[in-house]
Short mmCIF file of C-alpha atoms in Angstrom, two decimals:
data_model
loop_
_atom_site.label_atom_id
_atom_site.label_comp_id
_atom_site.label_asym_id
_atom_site.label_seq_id
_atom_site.Cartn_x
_atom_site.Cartn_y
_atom_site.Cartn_z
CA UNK A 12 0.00 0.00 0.00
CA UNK A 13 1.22 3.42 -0.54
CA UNK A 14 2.30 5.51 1.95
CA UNK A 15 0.18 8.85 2.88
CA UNK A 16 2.36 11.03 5.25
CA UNK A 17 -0.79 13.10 7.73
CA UNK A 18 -1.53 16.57 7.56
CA UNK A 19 -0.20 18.69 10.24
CA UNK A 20 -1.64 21.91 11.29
CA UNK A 21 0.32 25.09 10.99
CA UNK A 22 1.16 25.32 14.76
CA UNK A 23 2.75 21.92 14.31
CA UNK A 24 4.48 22.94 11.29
CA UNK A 25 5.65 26.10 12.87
CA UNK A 26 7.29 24.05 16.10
CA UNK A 27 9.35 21.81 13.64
CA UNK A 28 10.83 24.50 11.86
CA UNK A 29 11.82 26.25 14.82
CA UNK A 30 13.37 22.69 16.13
CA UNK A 31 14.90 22.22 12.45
CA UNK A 32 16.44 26.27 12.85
CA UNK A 33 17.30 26.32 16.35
CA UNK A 34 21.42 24.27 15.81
CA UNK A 35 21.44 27.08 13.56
CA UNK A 36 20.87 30.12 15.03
CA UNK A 37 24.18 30.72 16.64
CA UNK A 38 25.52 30.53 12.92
CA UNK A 39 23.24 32.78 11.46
CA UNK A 40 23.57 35.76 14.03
CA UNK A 41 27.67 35.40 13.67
CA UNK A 42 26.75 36.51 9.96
CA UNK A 43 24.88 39.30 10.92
CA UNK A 44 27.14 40.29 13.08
CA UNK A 45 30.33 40.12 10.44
CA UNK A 46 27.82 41.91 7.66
CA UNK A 47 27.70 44.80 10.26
CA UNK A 48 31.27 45.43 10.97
CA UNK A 49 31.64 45.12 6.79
CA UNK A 50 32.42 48.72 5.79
CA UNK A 51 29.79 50.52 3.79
CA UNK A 52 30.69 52.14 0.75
CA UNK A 53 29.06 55.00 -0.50
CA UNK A 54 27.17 55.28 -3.59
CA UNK A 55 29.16 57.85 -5.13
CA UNK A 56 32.74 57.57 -6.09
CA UNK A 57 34.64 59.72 -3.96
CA UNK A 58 38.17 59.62 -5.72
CA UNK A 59 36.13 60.93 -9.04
CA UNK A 60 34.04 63.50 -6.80
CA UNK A 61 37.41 64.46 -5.43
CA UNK A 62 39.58 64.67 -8.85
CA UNK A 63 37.07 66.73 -10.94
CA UNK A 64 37.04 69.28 -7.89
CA UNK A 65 40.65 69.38 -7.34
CA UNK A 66 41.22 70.03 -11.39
CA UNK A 67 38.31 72.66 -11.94
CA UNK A 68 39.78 74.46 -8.50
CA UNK A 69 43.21 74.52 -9.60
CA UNK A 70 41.89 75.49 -13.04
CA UNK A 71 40.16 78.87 -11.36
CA UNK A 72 42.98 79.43 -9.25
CA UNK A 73 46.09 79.89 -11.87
CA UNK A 74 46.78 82.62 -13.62
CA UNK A 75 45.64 82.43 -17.29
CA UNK A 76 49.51 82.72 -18.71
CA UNK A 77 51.07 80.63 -15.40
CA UNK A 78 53.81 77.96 -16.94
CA UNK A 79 53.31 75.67 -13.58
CA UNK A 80 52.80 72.23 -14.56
CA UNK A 81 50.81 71.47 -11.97
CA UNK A 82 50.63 67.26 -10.04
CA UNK A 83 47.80 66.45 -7.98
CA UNK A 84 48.17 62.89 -5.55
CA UNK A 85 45.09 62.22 -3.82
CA UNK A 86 45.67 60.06 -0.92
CA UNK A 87 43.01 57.77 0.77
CA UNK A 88 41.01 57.43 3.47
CA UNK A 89 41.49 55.49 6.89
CA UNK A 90 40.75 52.09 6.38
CA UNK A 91 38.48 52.33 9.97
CA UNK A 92 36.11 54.76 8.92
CA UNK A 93 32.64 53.30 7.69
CA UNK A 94 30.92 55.60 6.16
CA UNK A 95 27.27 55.58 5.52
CA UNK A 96 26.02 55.33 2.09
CA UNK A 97 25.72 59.16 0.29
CA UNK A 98 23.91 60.35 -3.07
CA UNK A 99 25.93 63.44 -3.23
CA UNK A 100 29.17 64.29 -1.66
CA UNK A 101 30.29 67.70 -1.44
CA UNK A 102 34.35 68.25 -1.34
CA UNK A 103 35.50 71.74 0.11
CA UNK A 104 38.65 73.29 1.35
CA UNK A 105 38.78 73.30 5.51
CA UNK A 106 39.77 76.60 7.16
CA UNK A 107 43.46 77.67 6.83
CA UNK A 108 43.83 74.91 4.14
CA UNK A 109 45.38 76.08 0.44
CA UNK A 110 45.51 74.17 -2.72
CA UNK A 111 49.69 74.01 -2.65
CA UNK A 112 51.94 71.37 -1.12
CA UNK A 113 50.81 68.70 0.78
CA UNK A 114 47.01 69.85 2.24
CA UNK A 115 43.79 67.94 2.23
CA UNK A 116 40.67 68.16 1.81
CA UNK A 117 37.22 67.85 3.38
CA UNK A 118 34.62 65.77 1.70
CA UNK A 119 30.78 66.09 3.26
CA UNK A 120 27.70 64.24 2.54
CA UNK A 121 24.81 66.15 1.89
CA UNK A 122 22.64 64.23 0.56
CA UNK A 123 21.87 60.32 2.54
CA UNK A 124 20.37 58.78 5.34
CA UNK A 125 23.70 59.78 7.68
CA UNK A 126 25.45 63.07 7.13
CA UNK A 127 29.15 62.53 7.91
CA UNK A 128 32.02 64.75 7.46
CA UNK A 129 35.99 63.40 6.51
CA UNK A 130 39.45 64.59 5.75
CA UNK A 131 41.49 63.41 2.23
CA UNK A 132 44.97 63.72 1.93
CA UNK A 133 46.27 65.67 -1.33
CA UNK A 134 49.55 66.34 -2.58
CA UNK A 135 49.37 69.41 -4.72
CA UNK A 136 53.10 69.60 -7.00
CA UNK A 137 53.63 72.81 -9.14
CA UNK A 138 56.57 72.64 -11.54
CA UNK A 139 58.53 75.53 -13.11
CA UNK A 140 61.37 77.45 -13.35
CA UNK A 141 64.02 78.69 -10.79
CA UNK A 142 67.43 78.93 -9.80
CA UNK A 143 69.72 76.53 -8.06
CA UNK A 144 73.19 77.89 -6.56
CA UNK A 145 76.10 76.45 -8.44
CA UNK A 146 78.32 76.73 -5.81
CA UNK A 147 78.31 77.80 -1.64
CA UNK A 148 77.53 81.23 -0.54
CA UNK A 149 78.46 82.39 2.92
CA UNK A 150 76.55 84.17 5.21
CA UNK A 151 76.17 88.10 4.46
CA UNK A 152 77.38 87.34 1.12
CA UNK A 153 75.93 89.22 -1.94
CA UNK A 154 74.57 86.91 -4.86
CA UNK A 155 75.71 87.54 -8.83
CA UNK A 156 73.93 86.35 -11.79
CA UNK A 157 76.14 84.03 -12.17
CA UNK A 158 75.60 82.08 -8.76
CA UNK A 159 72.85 80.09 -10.05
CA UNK A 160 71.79 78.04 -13.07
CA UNK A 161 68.27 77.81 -14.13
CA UNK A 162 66.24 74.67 -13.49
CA UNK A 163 62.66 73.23 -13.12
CA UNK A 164 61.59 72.31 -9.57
CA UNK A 165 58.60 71.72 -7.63
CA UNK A 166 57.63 75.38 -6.20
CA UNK A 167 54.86 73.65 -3.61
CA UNK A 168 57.83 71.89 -2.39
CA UNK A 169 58.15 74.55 0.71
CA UNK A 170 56.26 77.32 1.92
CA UNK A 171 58.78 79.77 1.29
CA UNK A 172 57.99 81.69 -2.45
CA UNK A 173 60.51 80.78 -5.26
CA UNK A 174 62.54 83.60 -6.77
CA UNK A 175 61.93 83.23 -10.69
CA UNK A 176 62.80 86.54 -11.73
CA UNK A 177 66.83 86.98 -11.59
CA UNK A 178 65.78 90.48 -10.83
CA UNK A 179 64.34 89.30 -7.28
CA UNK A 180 67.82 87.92 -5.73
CA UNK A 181 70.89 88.91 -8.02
CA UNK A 182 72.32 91.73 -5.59
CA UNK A 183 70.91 90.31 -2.74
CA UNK A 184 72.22 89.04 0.35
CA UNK A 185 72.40 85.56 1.60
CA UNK A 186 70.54 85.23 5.18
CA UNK A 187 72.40 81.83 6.27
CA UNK A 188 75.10 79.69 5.07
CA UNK A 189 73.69 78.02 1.48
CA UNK A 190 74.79 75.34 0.03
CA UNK A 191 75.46 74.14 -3.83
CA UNK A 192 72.29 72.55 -5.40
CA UNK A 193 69.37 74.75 -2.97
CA UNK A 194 67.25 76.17 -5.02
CA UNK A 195 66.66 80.41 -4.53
CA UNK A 196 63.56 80.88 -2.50
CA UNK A 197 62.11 84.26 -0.48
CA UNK A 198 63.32 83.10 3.06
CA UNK A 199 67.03 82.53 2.21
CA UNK A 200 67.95 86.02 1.05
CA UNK A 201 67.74 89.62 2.61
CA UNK A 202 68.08 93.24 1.23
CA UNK A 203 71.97 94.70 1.38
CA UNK A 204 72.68 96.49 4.43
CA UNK A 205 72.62 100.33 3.29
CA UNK A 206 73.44 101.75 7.45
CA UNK A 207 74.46 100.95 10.55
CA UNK A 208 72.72 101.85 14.02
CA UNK A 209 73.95 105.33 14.51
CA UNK A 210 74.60 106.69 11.26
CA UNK A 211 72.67 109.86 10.17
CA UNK A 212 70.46 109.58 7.78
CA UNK A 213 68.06 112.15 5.62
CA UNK A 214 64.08 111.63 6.37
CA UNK A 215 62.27 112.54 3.30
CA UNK A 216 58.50 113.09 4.34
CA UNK A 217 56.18 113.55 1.89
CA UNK A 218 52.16 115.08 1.49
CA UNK A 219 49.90 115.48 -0.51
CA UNK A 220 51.87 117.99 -3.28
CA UNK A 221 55.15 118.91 -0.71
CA UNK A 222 57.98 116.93 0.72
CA UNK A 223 60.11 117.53 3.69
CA UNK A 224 63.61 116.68 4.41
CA UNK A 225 65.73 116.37 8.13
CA UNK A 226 68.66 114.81 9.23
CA UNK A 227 68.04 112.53 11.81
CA UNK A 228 70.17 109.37 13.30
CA UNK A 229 69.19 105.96 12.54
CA UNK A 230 68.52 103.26 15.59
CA UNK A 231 68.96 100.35 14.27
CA UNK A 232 70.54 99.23 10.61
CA UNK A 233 68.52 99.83 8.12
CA UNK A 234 68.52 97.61 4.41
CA UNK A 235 66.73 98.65 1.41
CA UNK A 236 63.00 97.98 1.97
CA UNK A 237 63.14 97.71 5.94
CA UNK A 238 61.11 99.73 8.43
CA UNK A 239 63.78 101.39 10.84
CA UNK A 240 63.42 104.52 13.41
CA UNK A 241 64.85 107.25 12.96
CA UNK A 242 65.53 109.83 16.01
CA UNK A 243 65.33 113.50 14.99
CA UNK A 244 67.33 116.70 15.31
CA UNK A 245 64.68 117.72 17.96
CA UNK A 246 64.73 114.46 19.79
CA UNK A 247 61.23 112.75 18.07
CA UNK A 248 61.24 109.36 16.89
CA UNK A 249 59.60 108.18 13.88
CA UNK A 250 59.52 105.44 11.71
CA UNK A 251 59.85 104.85 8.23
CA UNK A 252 61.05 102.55 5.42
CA UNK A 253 64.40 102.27 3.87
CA UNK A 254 64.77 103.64 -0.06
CA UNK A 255 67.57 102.28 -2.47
CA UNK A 256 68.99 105.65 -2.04
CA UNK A 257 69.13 105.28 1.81
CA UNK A 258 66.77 107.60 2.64
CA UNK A 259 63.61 107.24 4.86
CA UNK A 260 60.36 107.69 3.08
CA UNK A 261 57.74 108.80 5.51
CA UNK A 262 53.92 109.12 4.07
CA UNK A 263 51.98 112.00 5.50
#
């Protein structure tokens, strides 16, 4: 005869499939539990978000006829952040921050279920030209033309401005010690010392339509370019800034 298993009623079908689950529950909340601590990726992609930003930002930024070649390394993030998922993700530059050298950059979501808020690292290089020493220059030494060679280096490299016009260091002064192969930059040159403290100089003060001139004595050394203060004939101080003539301009 063939065999006819009975109907069971949905309470007893219920209570076996809670027996059958129940050597497998302990399995099945471990995978919940390893699908939670899986990161979540957003639904954007960030580097591409970040790129076109970084390219149309430098693009605004540089001068039309500027002859930097400009490098842009976009790190990554910390592997330990999960970030919600995000329709739209808005990059921006944090306070302080500047598009030169290494920065970052702060990427927002505005648009998802979870706002959250996160740093990048970028690398921003801008190649061009300069000049590198050819040989050492002592302290307090005045550069020549022909102390440097021209080169292409990366002007982000270091806060301090590069000097790319000959014009803007030949004549001037070294600050410190340099070295063969440094490359000229703002911070490691000064203006020629035109006084010392103590020597009289001529104030030239100037108005709207007149100019006046007085002998005074200097208080400090004075280079071209410096403010310095000068102590007059009849014993008041004032200040003023150092011409290439070694006069004192004072603006009335």
């Amino acid at each position: 005869m063939p065999f006819h298993r009975p109907a069971l009623s949905p309470a007893t079908q219920r209570a076996g499939a809670r027996r059958f689950l129940r050597p497998f529950q302990g399995l099945l909340a471990a995978a919940v539990c390893v699908l939670a601590a899986a990161p979540v990726q957003a639904q954007v992609d960030l580097g591409q978000v970040t790129q076109r930003w970084l390219d149309d930002a430098l693009q605004r930024s540089l001068p039309s006829q500027s002859t930097l070649r400009m490098e842009v390394s976009v790190g990554s993030l910390d592997e330990r952040l999960r970030l919600a998922p995000c329709a739209r993700v808005e990059p921006y530059l944090p306070p302080g921050a500047r598009l030169w050298g290494r920065t970052r950059l702060g990427l927002r979501c505005v648009e998802g279920a979870a706002r959250w808020n996160v740093y990048l690292p970028v690398t921003i290089k801008a190649f061009g030209p300069a000049w590198m020493l050819a040989a050492d220059v002592p302290a307090g030494a005045a550069l020549a033309a022909s102390d440097a060679t021209g080169v292409e280096v990366d002007w982000a490299a270091e806060p301090s401005p590069i000097l790319a016009d000959p014009s803007l260091w030949a004549g001037q002064v070294a600050a410190r010690p340099l070295k063969a192969g440094q490359v000229l930059r703002q911070a490691m040159l000064r203006a020629p010392q035109v006084f010392q403290a103590g020597a009289q100089v001529r104030v030239v003060a100037q108005g709207q339509g007149y100019a006046i001139s007085a002998a005074g004595q200097a208080m400090s050394a004075g280079a071209v370019g410096q403010t310095v203060r000068v102590r007059m004939d009849n014993g008041k101080v004032v200040s003023g800034i150092v011409n290439d003539d070694g006069t004192i301009g004072i603006n009335l």
